[in-house]
mmCIF file of C-alpha atoms in Angstrom:
data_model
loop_
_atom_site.group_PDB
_atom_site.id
_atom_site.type_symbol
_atom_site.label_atom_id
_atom_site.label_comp_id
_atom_site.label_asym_id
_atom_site.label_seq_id
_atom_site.Cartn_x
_atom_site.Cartn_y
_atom_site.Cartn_z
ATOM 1 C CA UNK A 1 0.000 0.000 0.000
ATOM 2 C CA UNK A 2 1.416 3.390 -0.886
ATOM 3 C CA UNK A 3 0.882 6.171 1.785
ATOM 4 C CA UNK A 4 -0.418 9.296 0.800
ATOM 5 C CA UNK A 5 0.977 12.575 1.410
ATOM 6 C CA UNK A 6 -1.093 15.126 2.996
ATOM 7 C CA UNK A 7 -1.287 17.830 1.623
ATOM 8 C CA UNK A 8 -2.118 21.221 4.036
ATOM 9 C CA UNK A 9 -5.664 22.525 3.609
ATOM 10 C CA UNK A 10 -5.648 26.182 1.522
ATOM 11 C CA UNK A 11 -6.897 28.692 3.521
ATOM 12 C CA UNK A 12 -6.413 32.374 3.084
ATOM 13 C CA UNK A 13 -6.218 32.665 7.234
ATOM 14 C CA UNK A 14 -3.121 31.712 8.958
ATOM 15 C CA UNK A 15 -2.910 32.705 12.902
ATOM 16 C CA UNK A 16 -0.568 35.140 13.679
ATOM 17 C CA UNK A 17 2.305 33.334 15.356
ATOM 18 C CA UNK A 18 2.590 31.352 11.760
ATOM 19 C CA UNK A 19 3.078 34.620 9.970
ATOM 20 C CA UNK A 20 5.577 36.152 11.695
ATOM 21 C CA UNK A 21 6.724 33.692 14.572
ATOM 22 C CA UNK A 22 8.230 37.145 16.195
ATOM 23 C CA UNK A 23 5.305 39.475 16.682
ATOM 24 C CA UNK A 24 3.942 36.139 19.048
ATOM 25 C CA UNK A 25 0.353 35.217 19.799
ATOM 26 C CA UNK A 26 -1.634 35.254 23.470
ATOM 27 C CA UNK A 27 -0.909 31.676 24.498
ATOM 28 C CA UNK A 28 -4.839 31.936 25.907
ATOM 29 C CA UNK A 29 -6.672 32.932 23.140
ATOM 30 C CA UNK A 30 -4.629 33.429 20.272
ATOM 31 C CA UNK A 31 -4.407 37.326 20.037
ATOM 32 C CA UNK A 32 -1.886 39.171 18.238
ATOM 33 C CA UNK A 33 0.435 40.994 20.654
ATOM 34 C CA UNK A 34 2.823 42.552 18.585
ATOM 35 C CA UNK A 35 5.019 45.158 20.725
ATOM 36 C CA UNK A 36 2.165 45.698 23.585
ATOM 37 C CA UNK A 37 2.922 44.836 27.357
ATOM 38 C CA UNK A 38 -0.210 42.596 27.994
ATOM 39 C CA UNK A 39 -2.713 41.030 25.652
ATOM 40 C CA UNK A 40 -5.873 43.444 24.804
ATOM 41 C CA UNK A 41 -8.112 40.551 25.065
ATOM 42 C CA UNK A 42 -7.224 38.668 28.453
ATOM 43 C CA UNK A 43 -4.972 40.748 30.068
ATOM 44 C CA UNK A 44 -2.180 37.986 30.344
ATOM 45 C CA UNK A 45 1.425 39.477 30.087
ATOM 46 C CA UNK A 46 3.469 38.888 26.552
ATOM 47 C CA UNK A 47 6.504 36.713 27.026
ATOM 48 C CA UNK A 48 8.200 38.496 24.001
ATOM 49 C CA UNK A 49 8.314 41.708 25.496
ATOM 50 C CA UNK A 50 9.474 40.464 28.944
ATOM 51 C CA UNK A 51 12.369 38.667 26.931
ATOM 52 C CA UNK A 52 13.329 41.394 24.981
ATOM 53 C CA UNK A 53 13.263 43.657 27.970
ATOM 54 C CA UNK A 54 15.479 41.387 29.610
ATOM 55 C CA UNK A 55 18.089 40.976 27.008
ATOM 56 C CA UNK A 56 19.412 44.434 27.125
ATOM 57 C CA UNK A 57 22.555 44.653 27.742
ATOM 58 C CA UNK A 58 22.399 47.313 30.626
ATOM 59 C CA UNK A 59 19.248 46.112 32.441
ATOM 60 C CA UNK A 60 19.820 43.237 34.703
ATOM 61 C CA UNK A 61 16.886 41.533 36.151
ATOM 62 C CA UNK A 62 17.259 39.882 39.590
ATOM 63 C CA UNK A 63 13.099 39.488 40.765
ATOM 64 C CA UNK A 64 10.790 39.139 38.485
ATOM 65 C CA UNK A 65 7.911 37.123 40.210
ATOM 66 C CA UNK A 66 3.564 36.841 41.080
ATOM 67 C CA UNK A 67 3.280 37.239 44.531
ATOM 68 C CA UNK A 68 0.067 35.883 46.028
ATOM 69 C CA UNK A 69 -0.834 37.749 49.416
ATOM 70 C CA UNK A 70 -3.591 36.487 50.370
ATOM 71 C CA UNK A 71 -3.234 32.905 49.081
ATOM 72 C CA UNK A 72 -5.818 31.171 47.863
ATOM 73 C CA UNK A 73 -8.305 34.345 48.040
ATOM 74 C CA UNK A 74 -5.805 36.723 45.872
ATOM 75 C CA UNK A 75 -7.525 34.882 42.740
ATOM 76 C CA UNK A 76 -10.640 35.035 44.150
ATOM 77 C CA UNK A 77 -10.394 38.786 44.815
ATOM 78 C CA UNK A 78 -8.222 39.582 41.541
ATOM 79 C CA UNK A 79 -5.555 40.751 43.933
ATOM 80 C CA UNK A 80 -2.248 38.952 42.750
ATOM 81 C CA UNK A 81 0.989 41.341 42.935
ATOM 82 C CA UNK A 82 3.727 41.036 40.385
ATOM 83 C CA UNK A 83 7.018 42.160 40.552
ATOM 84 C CA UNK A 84 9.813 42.986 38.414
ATOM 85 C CA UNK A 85 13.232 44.138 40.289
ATOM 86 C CA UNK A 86 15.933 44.961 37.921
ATOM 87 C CA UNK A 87 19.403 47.199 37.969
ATOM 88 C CA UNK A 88 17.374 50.007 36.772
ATOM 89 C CA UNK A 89 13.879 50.424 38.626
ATOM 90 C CA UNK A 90 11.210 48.386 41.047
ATOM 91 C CA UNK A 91 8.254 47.644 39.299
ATOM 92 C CA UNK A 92 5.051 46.518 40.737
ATOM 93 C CA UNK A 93 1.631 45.648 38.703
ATOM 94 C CA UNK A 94 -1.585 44.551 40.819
ATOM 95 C CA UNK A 95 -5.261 45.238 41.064
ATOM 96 C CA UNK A 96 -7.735 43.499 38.549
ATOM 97 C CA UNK A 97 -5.737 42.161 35.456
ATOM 98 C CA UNK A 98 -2.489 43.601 36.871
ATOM 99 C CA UNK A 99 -4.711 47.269 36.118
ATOM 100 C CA UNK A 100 -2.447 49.260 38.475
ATOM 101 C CA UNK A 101 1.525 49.811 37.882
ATOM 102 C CA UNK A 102 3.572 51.939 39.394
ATOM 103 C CA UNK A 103 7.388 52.021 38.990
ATOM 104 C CA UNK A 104 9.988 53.146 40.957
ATOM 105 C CA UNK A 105 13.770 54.071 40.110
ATOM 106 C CA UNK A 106 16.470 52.441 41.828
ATOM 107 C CA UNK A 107 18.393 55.939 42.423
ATOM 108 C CA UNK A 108 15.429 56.723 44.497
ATOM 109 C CA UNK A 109 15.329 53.695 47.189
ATOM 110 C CA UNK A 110 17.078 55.283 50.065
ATOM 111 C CA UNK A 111 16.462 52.107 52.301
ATOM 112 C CA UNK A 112 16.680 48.301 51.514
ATOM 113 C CA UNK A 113 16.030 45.547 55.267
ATOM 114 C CA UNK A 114 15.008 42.011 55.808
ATOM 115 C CA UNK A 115 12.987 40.518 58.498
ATOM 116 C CA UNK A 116 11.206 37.041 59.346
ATOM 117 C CA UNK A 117 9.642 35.511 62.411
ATOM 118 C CA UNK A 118 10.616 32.567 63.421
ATOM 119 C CA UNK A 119 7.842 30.421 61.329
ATOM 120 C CA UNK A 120 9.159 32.101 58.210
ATOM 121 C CA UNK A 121 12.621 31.445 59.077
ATOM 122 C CA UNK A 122 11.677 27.265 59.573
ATOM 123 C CA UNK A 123 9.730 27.165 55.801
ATOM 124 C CA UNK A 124 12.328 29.518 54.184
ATOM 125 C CA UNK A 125 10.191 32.724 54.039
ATOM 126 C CA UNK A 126 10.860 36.210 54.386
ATOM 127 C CA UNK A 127 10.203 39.992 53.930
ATOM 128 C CA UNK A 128 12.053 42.539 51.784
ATOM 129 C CA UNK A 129 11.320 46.132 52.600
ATOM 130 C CA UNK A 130 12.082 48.547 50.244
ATOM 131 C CA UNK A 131 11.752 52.345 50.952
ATOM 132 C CA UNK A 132 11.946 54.856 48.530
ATOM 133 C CA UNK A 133 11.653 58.615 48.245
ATOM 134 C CA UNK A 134 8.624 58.031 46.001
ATOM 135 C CA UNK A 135 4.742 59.786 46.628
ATOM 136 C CA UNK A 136 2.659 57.628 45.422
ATOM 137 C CA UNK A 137 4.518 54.366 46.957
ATOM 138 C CA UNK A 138 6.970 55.131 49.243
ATOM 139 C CA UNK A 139 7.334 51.878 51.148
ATOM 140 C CA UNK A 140 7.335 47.969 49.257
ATOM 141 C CA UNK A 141 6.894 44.763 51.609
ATOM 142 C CA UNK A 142 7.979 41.574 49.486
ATOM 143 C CA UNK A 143 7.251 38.646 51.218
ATOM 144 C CA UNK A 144 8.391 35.259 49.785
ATOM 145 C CA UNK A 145 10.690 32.220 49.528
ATOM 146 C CA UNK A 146 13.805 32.722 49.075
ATOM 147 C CA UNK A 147 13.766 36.124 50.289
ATOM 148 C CA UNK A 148 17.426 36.450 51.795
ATOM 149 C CA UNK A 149 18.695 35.742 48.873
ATOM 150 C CA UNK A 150 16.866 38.588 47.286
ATOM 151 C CA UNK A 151 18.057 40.795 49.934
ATOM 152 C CA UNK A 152 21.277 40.092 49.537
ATOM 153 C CA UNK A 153 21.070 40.736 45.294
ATOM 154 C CA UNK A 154 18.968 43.886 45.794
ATOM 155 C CA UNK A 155 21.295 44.836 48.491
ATOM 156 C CA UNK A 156 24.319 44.749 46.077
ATOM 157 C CA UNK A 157 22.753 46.220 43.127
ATOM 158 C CA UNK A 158 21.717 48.824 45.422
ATOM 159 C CA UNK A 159 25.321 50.020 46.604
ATOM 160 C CA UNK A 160 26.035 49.383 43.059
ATOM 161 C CA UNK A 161 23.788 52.012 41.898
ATOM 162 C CA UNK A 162 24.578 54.429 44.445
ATOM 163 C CA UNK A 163 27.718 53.979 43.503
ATOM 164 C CA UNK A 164 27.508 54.842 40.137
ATOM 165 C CA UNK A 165 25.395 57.852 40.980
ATOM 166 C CA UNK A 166 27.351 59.630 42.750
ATOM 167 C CA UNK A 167 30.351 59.073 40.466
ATOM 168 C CA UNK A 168 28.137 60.058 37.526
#
């Protein structure tokens, strides 16, 4: 028995992704993205743009997590916190399809401490604070695993850019 080859249907429509594999598609529904932050339709963030945020040469991302603060309810309530900590600035999205952003440059954080209670110290937990000369949000609370190690990286990058600042 001979096989026969299939031959691809012809159809005018091809998705997105297909047509130009770098302008990306909404891995939920299929939306073209091309240089936006978040997809128009579901809200979700585009991987390209983090990526290609992340390869430039200057900016060095050390945080770049969703933070949960209320567990289980965050979804619930629409309340999930993301954060993005590079060399550069502190940015947090949150509110109802990440709705609210604010951004803060690291030149501005005057104070970077760590703290955790006993319970977070046995499960590997902890708080960052971050305070900044900034009006709208002065003071940042990160609390998660793994969080002396982030003090210790935003600690660095910190003197770093102080540092540099001053020289400059």
């Amino acid at each position: 028995k001979k096989k026969k080859k299939k031959t691809p249907p012809t159809s005018n429509h091809t998705p997105a992704c297909k047509r130009n594999p770098a302008m990306g598609a909404c891995t939920e529904c299929g939306t073209e993205l091309n240089d936006r932050r978040f997809c128009t339709n579901c809200g979700l963030p585009n991987k390209l743009f983090q990526l290609k945020a992340s390869q430039d040469g200057s900016t060095k991302v050390i945080f770049d997590k969703t933070l949960y603060p209320y567990c289980l309810l965050s979804c619930l309530f629409c309340c999930p916190v993301h954060y993005r900590i590079s060399n550069k600035r502190i940015d947090k999205d949150s509110g109802y399809c990440f709705g609210n952003l604010d951004s803060v440059d690291m030149r501005r954080v005057t104070d970077v401490s760590f703290d955790r209670t006993c319970m977070q110290m046995c499960i590997g937990r902890g708080t960052v604070t971050i305070t900044a000369q900034d009006e709208t949000d002065g003071t940042t609370k990160i609390s998660t695993f793994g969080a002396k190690k982030l003090y210790s990286q935003l600690k660095d990058m910190w003197n770093k850019t102080k540092l540099k600042t001053v020289v400059d």
